[in-house]
Coordinates of N, CA and C in Angstrom, one line a residue:
Chain A
M65 N 152.1 -18.8 79.4 CA 152.2 -19.2 78.0 C 151.4 -18.2 77.1
N66 N 151.9 -17.8 76.0 CA 151.1 -17.0 75.1 C 151.0 -17.8 73.8
N67 N 149.8 -17.7 73.2 CA 149.6 -18.4 71.9 C 148.4 -17.9 71.2
R68 N 148.4 -18.0 69.9 CA 147.3 -17.5 69.1 C 147.0 -18.4 67.9
I69 N 145.8 -18.6 67.6 CA 145.4 -19.4 66.4 C 144.2 -18.9 65.8
K70 N 144.1 -19.0 64.4 CA 142.9 -18.4 63.7 C 142.4 -19.5 62.7
I71 N 141.1 -19.7 62.8 CA 140.6 -20.8 61.9 C 139.4 -20.2 61.2
E72 N 139.3 -20.5 59.9 CA 138.1 -20.0 59.1 C 137.3 -21.3 58.8
M73 N 136.0 -21.2 58.9 CA 135.1 -22.3 58.6 C 133.9 -21.9 57.9
Q74 N 133.3 -22.8 57.2 CA 132.0 -22.5 56.5 C 130.9 -22.6 57.6
S75 N 129.8 -21.8 57.3 CA 128.8 -21.7 58.4 C 127.9 -23.0 58.3
K76 N 128.4 -24.1 58.5 CA 127.6 -25.3 58.5 C 127.5 -25.9 59.9
P77 N 126.2 -26.3 60.3 CA 126.0 -26.9 61.6 C 127.0 -28.0 62.0
V78 N 127.5 -28.7 61.1 CA 128.4 -29.8 61.4 C 129.7 -29.2 61.9
N79 N 130.0 -28.0 61.6 CA 131.3 -27.4 62.1 C 131.2 -26.9 63.5
E80 N 130.0 -26.9 64.1 CA 129.9 -26.6 65.6 C 130.8 -27.5 66.4
S81 N 130.7 -28.8 66.1 CA 131.5 -29.7 66.9 C 133.0 -29.6 66.6
F82 N 133.3 -29.2 65.4 CA 134.7 -28.9 65.1 C 135.2 -27.7 65.9
A83 N 134.4 -26.7 66.0 CA 134.8 -25.5 66.7 C 135.0 -25.8 68.2
R84 N 134.2 -26.7 68.8 CA 134.3 -27.1 70.2 C 135.6 -27.9 70.3
S85 N 135.9 -28.8 69.4 CA 137.1 -29.6 69.5 C 138.3 -28.7 69.3
A86 N 138.3 -27.7 68.5 CA 139.4 -26.8 68.2 C 139.7 -26.1 69.5
V87 N 138.7 -25.5 70.2 CA 139.0 -24.7 71.4 C 139.5 -25.7 72.5
S88 N 139.0 -26.9 72.6 CA 139.4 -27.9 73.6 C 140.9 -28.1 73.4
A89 N 141.3 -28.4 72.1 CA 142.7 -28.7 71.8 C 143.6 -27.5 72.1
F90 N 143.1 -26.3 71.8 CA 143.9 -25.1 72.0 C 144.2 -24.8 73.5
I91 N 143.2 -25.0 74.4 CA 143.5 -24.7 75.8 C 144.0 -25.9 76.6
A92 N 144.1 -27.1 75.9 CA 144.6 -28.3 76.6 C 146.0 -28.0 77.3
P93 N 146.9 -27.3 76.7 CA 148.2 -27.1 77.3 C 148.1 -26.3 78.7
L94 N 147.0 -25.6 78.9 CA 146.8 -24.9 80.1 C 146.3 -25.8 81.2
D95 N 146.0 -27.0 80.9 CA 145.5 -28.0 81.9 C 144.3 -27.5 82.6
P96 N 143.2 -27.1 81.8 CA 142.0 -26.6 82.5 C 141.3 -27.7 83.2
T97 N 140.5 -27.3 84.2 CA 139.6 -28.3 84.9 C 138.6 -28.8 83.9
L98 N 137.9 -29.9 84.2 CA 136.9 -30.4 83.4 C 135.7 -29.4 83.3
E99 N 135.5 -28.7 84.4 CA 134.4 -27.7 84.4 C 134.7 -26.5 83.5
E100 N 136.0 -26.1 83.6 CA 136.4 -25.0 82.7 C 136.3 -25.4 81.2
L101 N 136.7 -26.6 80.9 CA 136.7 -27.1 79.6 C 135.3 -27.1 79.1
A102 N 134.4 -27.7 79.9 CA 133.0 -27.7 79.5 C 132.4 -26.3 79.3
D103 N 132.7 -25.4 80.2 CA 132.2 -24.0 80.1 C 132.6 -23.4 78.7
V104 N 133.9 -23.5 78.4 CA 134.4 -22.9 77.2 C 133.8 -23.5 76.0
R105 N 133.8 -24.9 76.0 CA 133.2 -25.6 74.8 C 131.7 -25.1 74.6
T106 N 131.0 -25.0 75.7 CA 129.6 -24.7 75.5 C 129.4 -23.2 75.0
A107 N 130.2 -22.3 75.6 CA 130.1 -20.9 75.2 C 130.4 -20.8 73.7
V108 N 131.5 -21.4 73.2 CA 131.9 -21.3 71.8 C 130.8 -21.9 70.9
S109 N 130.3 -23.0 71.4 CA 129.2 -23.7 70.6 C 128.0 -22.7 70.4
E110 N 127.7 -22.0 71.5 CA 126.5 -21.1 71.4 C 126.8 -19.9 70.4
A111 N 128.1 -19.4 70.4 CA 128.4 -18.3 69.6 C 128.4 -18.7 68.1
V112 N 129.0 -19.9 67.8 CA 129.1 -20.4 66.5 C 127.7 -20.7 66.0
T113 N 126.9 -21.3 66.8 CA 125.5 -21.6 66.4 C 124.7 -20.3 66.1
N114 N 124.9 -19.2 66.9 CA 124.3 -18.0 66.5 C 124.7 -17.4 65.2
S115 N 126.0 -17.5 64.9 CA 126.5 -17.1 63.6 C 125.8 -17.9 62.4
I116 N 125.7 -19.2 62.6 CA 125.1 -20.0 61.6 C 123.6 -19.7 61.4
I117 N 122.8 -19.8 62.5 CA 121.4 -19.7 62.3 C 120.8 -18.3 62.3
H118 N 121.6 -17.3 62.9 CA 121.1 -15.9 62.8 C 121.9 -15.1 61.8
G119 N 123.2 -15.1 62.0 CA 124.1 -14.3 61.1 C 123.9 -14.6 59.7
Y120 N 124.0 -16.0 59.4 CA 123.9 -16.4 58.0 C 122.6 -17.2 57.8
A121 N 121.5 -16.6 58.3 CA 120.2 -17.2 58.1 C 119.8 -17.3 56.6
M122 N 120.3 -16.3 55.9 CA 120.0 -16.2 54.5 C 120.8 -17.1 53.6
G123 N 121.9 -17.6 54.1 CA 122.8 -18.5 53.2 C 124.1 -18.7 53.8
D124 N 125.0 -19.4 53.1 CA 126.3 -19.7 53.6 C 127.2 -18.5 53.8
G125 N 128.2 -18.6 54.7 CA 129.1 -17.6 54.9 C 130.4 -18.2 55.6
V126 N 131.3 -17.3 55.9 CA 132.5 -17.7 56.6 C 132.5 -17.2 58.1
I127 N 132.8 -18.1 58.9 CA 132.9 -17.8 60.4 C 134.4 -17.9 60.7
T128 N 134.9 -16.9 61.4 CA 136.3 -16.9 61.8 C 136.4 -17.1 63.3
L129 N 137.2 -18.1 63.7 CA 137.4 -18.4 65.1 C 138.8 -18.0 65.5
E130 N 139.0 -17.0 66.3 CA 140.3 -16.6 66.7 C 140.5 -16.7 68.2
M131 N 141.5 -17.5 68.5 CA 141.7 -17.9 69.9 C 143.1 -17.4 70.4
C132 N 143.1 -16.9 71.6 CA 144.4 -16.3 72.1 C 144.5 -16.6 73.5
I133 N 145.7 -17.0 73.9 CA 146.0 -17.2 75.3 C 147.1 -16.2 75.7
C134 N 146.8 -15.5 76.7 CA 147.8 -14.5 77.2 C 148.0 -14.8 78.7
G135 N 149.0 -15.4 79.1 CA 149.2 -15.8 80.5 C 148.1 -16.9 80.8
D136 N 147.2 -16.5 81.8 CA 146.2 -17.4 82.1 C 144.8 -17.0 81.5
L137 N 144.9 -16.0 80.6 CA 143.6 -15.4 80.1 C 143.3 -15.9 78.7
L138 N 142.2 -16.6 78.6 CA 141.8 -17.1 77.2 C 140.8 -16.1 76.6
T139 N 141.0 -15.7 75.4 CA 140.1 -14.9 74.6 C 139.7 -15.6 73.3
V140 N 138.4 -15.8 73.1 CA 138.0 -16.4 71.8 C 137.1 -15.4 71.1
E141 N 137.4 -15.1 69.9 CA 136.5 -14.3 69.1 C 135.9 -15.1 68.0
I142 N 134.5 -14.9 67.9 CA 133.8 -15.6 66.9 C 133.2 -14.5 66.0
K143 N 133.6 -14.5 64.7 CA 133.3 -13.4 63.9 C 132.6 -13.9 62.6
D144 N 131.5 -13.2 62.3 CA 130.8 -13.5 61.0 C 130.6 -12.2 60.2
R145 N 130.3 -12.3 58.9 CA 130.0 -11.2 58.1 C 128.5 -11.3 57.7
G146 N 127.7 -11.7 58.6 CA 126.3 -12.0 58.3 C 125.4 -10.7 58.5
R147 N 124.2 -10.9 58.8 CA 123.2 -9.8 58.8 C 123.3 -8.9 60.0
G148 N 124.1 -9.3 61.0 CA 124.2 -8.4 62.2 C 123.0 -8.5 63.1
I149 N 123.2 -7.8 64.3 CA 122.2 -7.8 65.3 C 121.6 -6.3 65.4
K150 N 120.3 -6.1 65.3 CA 119.7 -4.8 65.3 C 119.9 -4.2 66.7
D151 N 119.5 -5.0 67.7 CA 119.4 -4.5 69.1 C 120.2 -5.5 70.0
I152 N 121.4 -5.2 70.3 CA 122.3 -6.2 71.0 C 121.7 -6.4 72.4
E153 N 121.2 -5.4 73.1 CA 120.7 -5.5 74.4 C 119.5 -6.4 74.5
Q154 N 118.7 -6.3 73.5 CA 117.5 -7.2 73.4 C 117.9 -8.6 73.1
A155 N 118.9 -8.7 72.2 CA 119.3 -10.1 71.8 C 119.9 -10.8 73.0
M156 N 120.5 -10.1 74.0 CA 121.1 -10.7 75.1 C 120.2 -11.1 76.2
Q157 N 118.9 -10.7 76.1 CA 117.9 -11.0 77.2 C 117.6 -12.5 77.1
P158 N 117.6 -13.1 78.3 CA 117.3 -14.6 78.4 C 115.9 -14.8 77.7
Y159 N 115.8 -15.8 77.0 CA 114.5 -16.3 76.4 C 114.1 -15.4 75.2
F160 N 114.9 -14.4 74.9 CA 114.5 -13.6 73.7 C 115.1 -14.4 72.4
T161 N 114.2 -14.6 71.5 CA 114.7 -15.2 70.2 C 113.9 -14.6 69.0
T162 N 114.6 -14.5 67.9 CA 113.9 -14.1 66.7 C 113.5 -15.2 65.9
G163 N 113.8 -16.4 66.3 CA 113.5 -17.6 65.5 C 112.7 -18.7 66.2
P164 N 111.5 -18.3 66.7 CA 110.6 -19.3 67.4 C 110.3 -20.5 66.5
E165 N 110.2 -20.3 65.2 CA 109.9 -21.4 64.3 C 110.9 -22.6 64.4
G166 N 112.2 -22.2 64.7 CA 113.2 -23.2 64.8 C 113.3 -23.8 66.2
E167 N 112.4 -23.5 67.0 CA 112.4 -23.9 68.4 C 113.7 -23.6 69.1
R168 N 114.1 -22.3 69.0 CA 115.2 -21.9 69.7 C 114.8 -21.5 71.1
S169 N 115.8 -21.7 72.1 CA 115.4 -21.4 73.5 C 115.6 -20.0 73.8
G170 N 116.4 -19.2 73.0 CA 116.7 -17.9 73.4 C 117.7 -17.7 74.5
M171 N 118.4 -18.8 74.8 CA 119.3 -18.8 76.0 C 120.8 -18.7 75.6
G172 N 121.1 -18.5 74.3 CA 122.5 -18.6 73.8 C 123.4 -17.6 74.6
F173 N 123.0 -16.3 74.6 CA 123.9 -15.3 75.2 C 123.9 -15.5 76.7
A174 N 122.7 -15.9 77.3 CA 122.7 -16.1 78.8 C 123.7 -17.2 79.2
V175 N 123.7 -18.2 78.3 CA 124.7 -19.3 78.6 C 126.1 -18.9 78.5
M176 N 126.4 -18.1 77.4 CA 127.8 -17.6 77.3 C 128.2 -16.7 78.5
K177 N 127.2 -15.9 78.9 CA 127.5 -15.0 80.1 C 127.8 -15.8 81.4
A178 N 127.0 -16.9 81.5 CA 127.1 -17.7 82.7 C 128.4 -18.5 82.7
F179 N 128.8 -18.9 81.6 CA 130.0 -19.8 81.5 C 131.3 -19.1 81.3
M180 N 131.3 -17.9 80.9 CA 132.6 -17.1 80.7 C 132.7 -16.0 81.7
D181 N 133.9 -15.4 81.9 CA 134.0 -14.3 82.8 C 133.4 -13.0 82.2
K182 N 133.6 -12.9 80.8 CA 133.2 -11.7 80.2 C 132.7 -12.0 78.7
V183 N 131.7 -11.4 78.3 CA 131.2 -11.5 76.9 C 131.0 -10.2 76.3
E184 N 131.7 -9.9 75.2 CA 131.5 -8.6 74.5 C 130.9 -8.9 73.1
V185 N 130.0 -8.0 72.7 CA 129.4 -8.2 71.4 C 129.5 -6.9 70.6
F186 N 130.0 -7.0 69.4 CA 130.1 -5.9 68.5 C 129.3 -6.3 67.3
S187 N 128.4 -5.5 66.8 CA 127.6 -5.9 65.7 C 127.1 -4.7 64.9
K188 N 126.9 -4.8 63.6 CA 126.4 -3.8 62.8 C 125.4 -4.4 61.8
P189 N 124.2 -4.0 61.7 CA 123.3 -4.6 60.7 C 123.9 -4.6 59.3
A190 N 123.8 -5.7 58.7 CA 124.2 -6.0 57.3 C 125.8 -6.1 57.2
E191 N 126.5 -5.9 58.3 CA 127.9 -6.0 58.2 C 128.5 -7.2 58.9
G192 N 127.8 -7.6 60.1 CA 128.3 -8.8 60.8 C 128.4 -8.6 62.3
T193 N 128.9 -9.6 62.9 CA 128.9 -9.7 64.4 C 130.2 -10.3 64.9
V194 N 130.8 -9.7 65.9 CA 131.9 -10.3 66.6 C 131.5 -10.5 68.1
V195 N 131.7 -11.8 68.5 CA 131.4 -12.1 69.9 C 132.8 -12.4 70.5
R196 N 133.1 -11.7 71.6 CA 134.4 -11.9 72.3 C 134.1 -12.6 73.6
L197 N 134.7 -13.8 73.8 CA 134.5 -14.5 75.0 C 135.8 -14.5 75.8
I198 N 135.8 -14.2 77.1 CA 137.0 -14.1 77.9 C 136.9 -14.9 79.1
K199 N 137.9 -15.7 79.4 CA 137.8 -16.5 80.7 C 139.2 -16.7 81.2
R200 N 139.4 -16.5 82.5 CA 140.6 -16.9 83.2 C 140.7 -18.4 83.5
I201 N 141.7 -19.0 83.0 CA 141.8 -20.5 83.3 C 142.6 -20.7 84.5
S202 N 142.0 -21.1 85.6 CA 142.6 -21.1 86.9 C 143.9 -21.9 87.0
S203 N 143.9 -23.1 86.4 CA 145.0 -24.0 86.5 C 146.2 -23.5 85.7
A204 N 146.0 -22.4 84.9 CA 147.1 -21.9 84.1 C 148.2 -21.3 84.9
D205 N 148.0 -21.0 86.2 CA 149.0 -20.5 87.1 C 150.0 -21.6 87.4
A206 N 149.6 -22.8 87.4 CA 150.4 -23.9 87.9 C 151.6 -24.1 87.0
Chain B
M28 N 115.4 -40.8 59.1 CA 115.3 -40.4 60.5 C 116.2 -41.3 61.4
I29 N 116.7 -40.6 62.4 CA 117.6 -41.4 63.4 C 116.7 -42.3 64.3
K30 N 117.4 -43.3 64.8 CA 116.6 -44.2 65.8 C 117.2 -43.9 67.2
L31 N 116.3 -43.7 68.1 CA 116.7 -43.5 69.5 C 116.3 -44.8 70.3
N32 N 117.1 -45.2 71.2 CA 116.6 -46.2 72.1 C 115.6 -45.6 73.0
Y33 N 114.5 -46.4 73.3 CA 113.5 -45.9 74.2 C 112.8 -47.1 74.9
R34 N 112.1 -46.7 76.0 CA 111.4 -47.7 76.7 C 110.0 -47.1 77.1
I35 N 109.0 -47.9 76.9 CA 107.7 -47.5 77.4 C 107.2 -48.4 78.4
S36 N 106.8 -47.9 79.6 CA 106.2 -48.7 80.6 C 105.0 -47.9 81.2
D37 N 103.9 -48.5 81.1 CA 102.6 -47.8 81.4 C 102.5 -46.5 80.6
A38 N 102.4 -45.4 81.3 CA 102.2 -44.1 80.6 C 103.5 -43.3 80.5
E39 N 104.6 -44.0 80.7 CA 105.9 -43.4 80.8 C 106.8 -43.8 79.6
L40 N 107.3 -42.8 78.9 CA 108.2 -43.0 77.8 C 109.6 -42.5 78.1
T41 N 110.6 -43.3 78.1 CA 111.9 -42.9 78.4 C 112.7 -42.9 77.1
V42 N 113.3 -41.8 76.7 CA 114.2 -41.8 75.5 C 115.6 -41.7 76.0
F43 N 116.5 -42.5 75.4 CA 117.9 -42.6 75.8 C 118.7 -41.8 74.8
L44 N 119.1 -40.6 75.1 CA 119.8 -39.8 74.2 C 121.3 -40.1 74.4
K45 N 122.1 -39.8 73.3 CA 123.6 -40.0 73.5 C 124.4 -39.0 72.7
D46 N 125.7 -39.1 73.0 CA 126.7 -38.2 72.4 C 126.5 -36.7 72.6
E47 N 126.5 -35.9 71.5 CA 126.4 -34.5 71.6 C 125.1 -33.9 71.1
I48 N 124.5 -33.1 71.9 CA 123.3 -32.4 71.4 C 123.6 -30.9 71.2
D49 N 123.6 -30.6 69.9 CA 123.8 -29.2 69.5 C 122.8 -28.9 68.3
Q50 N 122.9 -27.8 67.7 CA 122.0 -27.4 66.6 C 122.0 -28.4 65.5
N51 N 123.2 -29.0 65.3 CA 123.3 -30.0 64.2 C 122.5 -31.3 64.5
S52 N 122.5 -31.7 65.8 CA 121.8 -33.0 66.1 C 120.4 -32.8 66.6
A53 N 120.1 -31.6 67.0 CA 118.8 -31.4 67.6 C 117.6 -31.7 66.7
G54 N 117.6 -31.3 65.5 CA 116.5 -31.6 64.6 C 116.1 -33.0 64.5
P55 N 117.0 -33.9 64.2 CA 116.6 -35.4 64.1 C 116.2 -35.9 65.4
I56 N 116.7 -35.5 66.5 CA 116.3 -36.0 67.9 C 114.9 -35.6 68.1
R57 N 114.6 -34.3 67.8 CA 113.2 -33.7 68.0 C 112.2 -34.5 67.1
E58 N 112.6 -34.8 65.9 CA 111.7 -35.5 65.0 C 111.4 -36.9 65.5
C59 N 112.4 -37.6 66.0 CA 112.2 -38.9 66.5 C 111.4 -39.0 67.7
I60 N 111.6 -38.1 68.7 CA 110.8 -38.1 69.9 C 109.3 -37.7 69.6
D61 N 109.1 -36.7 68.7 CA 107.8 -36.4 68.3 C 107.0 -37.5 67.7
C62 N 107.7 -38.3 66.9 CA 107.1 -39.5 66.3 C 106.7 -40.5 67.3
L63 N 107.6 -40.8 68.3 CA 107.3 -41.7 69.4 C 106.1 -41.3 70.2
V64 N 106.1 -40.0 70.6 CA 105.1 -39.4 71.4 C 103.7 -39.5 70.6
G65 N 103.8 -39.2 69.3 CA 102.6 -39.2 68.5 C 102.0 -40.6 68.3
R66 N 102.9 -41.6 68.2 CA 102.4 -42.9 68.0 C 101.9 -43.6 69.3
N67 N 102.3 -43.0 70.5 CA 101.9 -43.6 71.7 C 101.0 -42.6 72.5
R68 N 99.7 -42.6 72.2 CA 98.8 -41.6 72.7 C 98.6 -41.7 74.2
S69 N 98.9 -42.9 74.8 CA 98.6 -43.0 76.2 C 99.8 -42.5 77.1
V70 N 100.9 -42.1 76.5 CA 102.1 -41.6 77.2 C 101.7 -40.3 77.9
R71 N 102.0 -40.2 79.2 CA 101.7 -39.0 79.9 C 103.0 -38.4 80.5
K72 N 104.1 -39.2 80.5 CA 105.3 -38.6 81.1 C 106.5 -39.0 80.1
L73 N 107.2 -38.0 79.7 CA 108.3 -38.2 78.8 C 109.6 -38.0 79.6
I74 N 110.5 -39.0 79.7 CA 111.7 -38.8 80.4 C 112.9 -38.8 79.5
F75 N 113.7 -37.8 79.6 CA 115.0 -37.7 78.8 C 116.1 -38.4 79.7
D76 N 116.6 -39.5 79.2 CA 117.7 -40.1 79.9 C 119.0 -39.6 79.3
L77 N 119.8 -38.8 80.0 CA 121.0 -38.1 79.5 C 122.3 -38.8 79.9
S78 N 122.2 -40.0 80.4 CA 123.4 -40.6 81.0 C 124.5 -40.8 79.9
K79 N 124.1 -40.9 78.6 CA 125.2 -41.1 77.6 C 125.4 -39.8 76.8
V80 N 124.9 -38.7 77.3 CA 125.1 -37.4 76.6 C 126.3 -36.8 77.1
T81 N 127.3 -36.5 76.2 CA 128.6 -36.0 76.6 C 128.6 -34.5 76.6
F82 N 127.7 -33.9 75.7 CA 127.7 -32.4 75.6 C 126.3 -32.0 75.2
M83 N 125.9 -30.8 75.8 CA 124.6 -30.2 75.4 C 124.7 -28.7 75.5
D84 N 124.3 -28.0 74.5 CA 124.2 -26.6 74.6 C 122.7 -26.1 74.5
S85 N 122.4 -24.8 74.3 CA 121.1 -24.4 74.4 C 120.2 -24.9 73.3
S86 N 120.7 -25.5 72.3 CA 119.9 -26.2 71.3 C 119.2 -27.4 72.0
G87 N 119.8 -28.0 72.9 CA 119.2 -29.1 73.7 C 118.1 -28.6 74.6
I88 N 118.3 -27.3 75.1 CA 117.3 -26.7 75.9 C 116.0 -26.5 75.1
G89 N 116.2 -26.0 73.8 CA 115.1 -25.8 72.9 C 114.4 -27.1 72.7
V90 N 115.1 -28.2 72.5 CA 114.4 -29.5 72.4 C 113.6 -29.9 73.6
I91 N 114.1 -29.7 74.8 CA 113.4 -30.1 76.0 C 112.2 -29.1 76.2
L92 N 112.4 -27.8 76.0 CA 111.2 -26.9 76.1 C 110.1 -27.2 75.1
G93 N 110.5 -27.5 73.9 CA 109.5 -27.9 72.9 C 108.7 -29.1 73.3
R94 N 109.4 -30.1 73.8 CA 108.7 -31.4 74.2 C 107.9 -31.2 75.4
Y95 N 108.3 -30.2 76.3 CA 107.5 -29.9 77.5 C 106.2 -29.4 77.1
K96 N 106.2 -28.5 76.0 CA 104.9 -27.9 75.5 C 104.1 -29.0 74.9
L97 N 104.7 -29.9 74.2 CA 104.0 -31.0 73.5 C 103.3 -31.9 74.6
M98 N 104.0 -32.2 75.7 CA 103.4 -33.1 76.7 C 102.4 -32.3 77.5
A99 N 102.6 -31.0 77.8 CA 101.7 -30.2 78.5 C 100.3 -30.1 77.8
A100 N 100.4 -30.1 76.4 CA 99.2 -30.0 75.6 C 98.3 -31.2 75.8
R101 N 98.9 -32.4 76.2 CA 98.1 -33.5 76.4 C 98.0 -33.9 77.9
G102 N 98.3 -32.8 78.7 CA 98.1 -33.0 80.2 C 99.2 -33.8 80.8
G103 N 100.4 -33.9 80.1 CA 101.5 -34.7 80.6 C 102.6 -33.9 81.2
T104 N 103.7 -34.5 81.5 CA 104.9 -33.9 82.1 C 106.1 -34.4 81.5
I105 N 107.3 -33.8 81.9 CA 108.6 -34.4 81.4 C 109.5 -34.5 82.7
G106 N 110.5 -35.4 82.5 CA 111.5 -35.5 83.5 C 112.9 -35.7 82.9
I107 N 113.9 -35.3 83.7 CA 115.3 -35.4 83.2 C 116.0 -36.4 84.1
A108 N 116.7 -37.4 83.5 CA 117.4 -38.4 84.2 C 118.9 -38.4 83.9
N109 N 119.7 -38.5 84.9 CA 121.2 -38.7 84.8 C 122.0 -37.7 83.9
P110 N 121.7 -36.4 84.1 CA 122.6 -35.5 83.3 C 124.0 -35.4 84.0
N111 N 125.0 -35.1 83.2 CA 126.3 -34.9 83.8 C 126.4 -33.5 84.4
E112 N 127.5 -33.2 85.1 CA 127.5 -31.9 85.8 C 127.4 -30.7 85.0
S113 N 128.0 -30.7 83.8 CA 127.9 -29.4 83.0 C 126.5 -29.3 82.4
I114 N 125.9 -30.4 82.2 CA 124.5 -30.3 81.6 C 123.5 -29.8 82.7
V115 N 123.8 -30.3 84.0 CA 123.0 -29.8 85.1 C 123.1 -28.2 85.2
K116 N 124.3 -27.7 84.9 CA 124.6 -26.3 85.0 C 123.7 -25.5 84.0
I117 N 123.7 -26.1 82.7 CA 122.9 -25.4 81.7 C 121.4 -25.5 81.9
L118 N 121.0 -26.7 82.5 CA 119.5 -26.9 82.8 C 119.1 -25.9 83.8
R119 N 120.0 -25.7 84.8 CA 119.7 -24.7 85.9 C 119.5 -23.3 85.3
I120 N 120.5 -22.9 84.5 CA 120.5 -21.5 84.0 C 119.2 -21.3 83.2
A121 N 118.8 -22.3 82.4 CA 117.6 -22.2 81.6 C 116.3 -22.3 82.4
G122 N 116.4 -22.7 83.7 CA 115.2 -22.8 84.5 C 114.4 -24.1 84.2
I123 N 115.0 -25.1 83.6 CA 114.3 -26.3 83.2 C 113.8 -27.0 84.5
Y124 N 114.5 -26.9 85.6 CA 114.1 -27.7 86.8 C 112.8 -27.1 87.4
K125 N 112.4 -25.9 86.9 CA 111.1 -25.3 87.4 C 110.0 -26.0 86.7
L126 N 110.3 -26.6 85.5 CA 109.2 -27.2 84.7 C 109.1 -28.7 85.0
T127 N 110.2 -29.2 85.5 CA 110.2 -30.7 85.5 C 110.8 -31.2 86.9
N128 N 111.0 -32.5 87.0 CA 111.6 -33.0 88.1 C 112.8 -33.9 87.7
K129 N 113.7 -33.9 88.6 CA 114.9 -34.8 88.4 C 114.5 -36.2 88.6
V130 N 114.9 -37.1 87.8 CA 114.6 -38.5 87.9 C 115.9 -39.2 88.1
S131 N 116.0 -40.0 89.2 CA 117.3 -40.7 89.4 C 117.4 -42.0 88.7

């Protein structure tokens, strides 16, 4: 099955649960296992949270969630036009956070990497960030 | 402020969390637990009962780590009870079980 959907949302924390629901609904036809579903929901939640609290730390913006299924391969892109990431490698280190005052765990990227097959990050300071999450959904072969 | 169900017995405070813990819900949960811990000075162990939590991302890890520091500052500890499988996975990745013990 091939399919694609694109959603734009305001960078509000309340939309994190919407993004999770949207990706759940999108992959439902692939009949994912409960574990796969939880993995994808968690990774998407992390990426959207990052866009809201880091990308758009200075104010509201638009987050684009683009999801694509190609065969058994799920790709989710979370895109913002926020402040971008200065040092991607550093940002991806477990426990690294720029926002200790918000009691952030610094585990966002580590969780994405653990729960997805592949995580790609493209970012430019003052222009924005794209996080691409890729996962093979095992039951899609059936 | 939100209201959490909780139970205090001796020096143990158990908070019963529910539904989804993400960046959106973490702030009010944190506030409520800190208030309970602040009001009950004799509490030495804080237990997060997660049996009714359906989803948790790293924002929940932030809440747990923050409360760990809070309890450690008064010589106390924390425990995690009844997490579902996907929550166990994220707790493991974040190394939370090195700081705490599982409570059945």
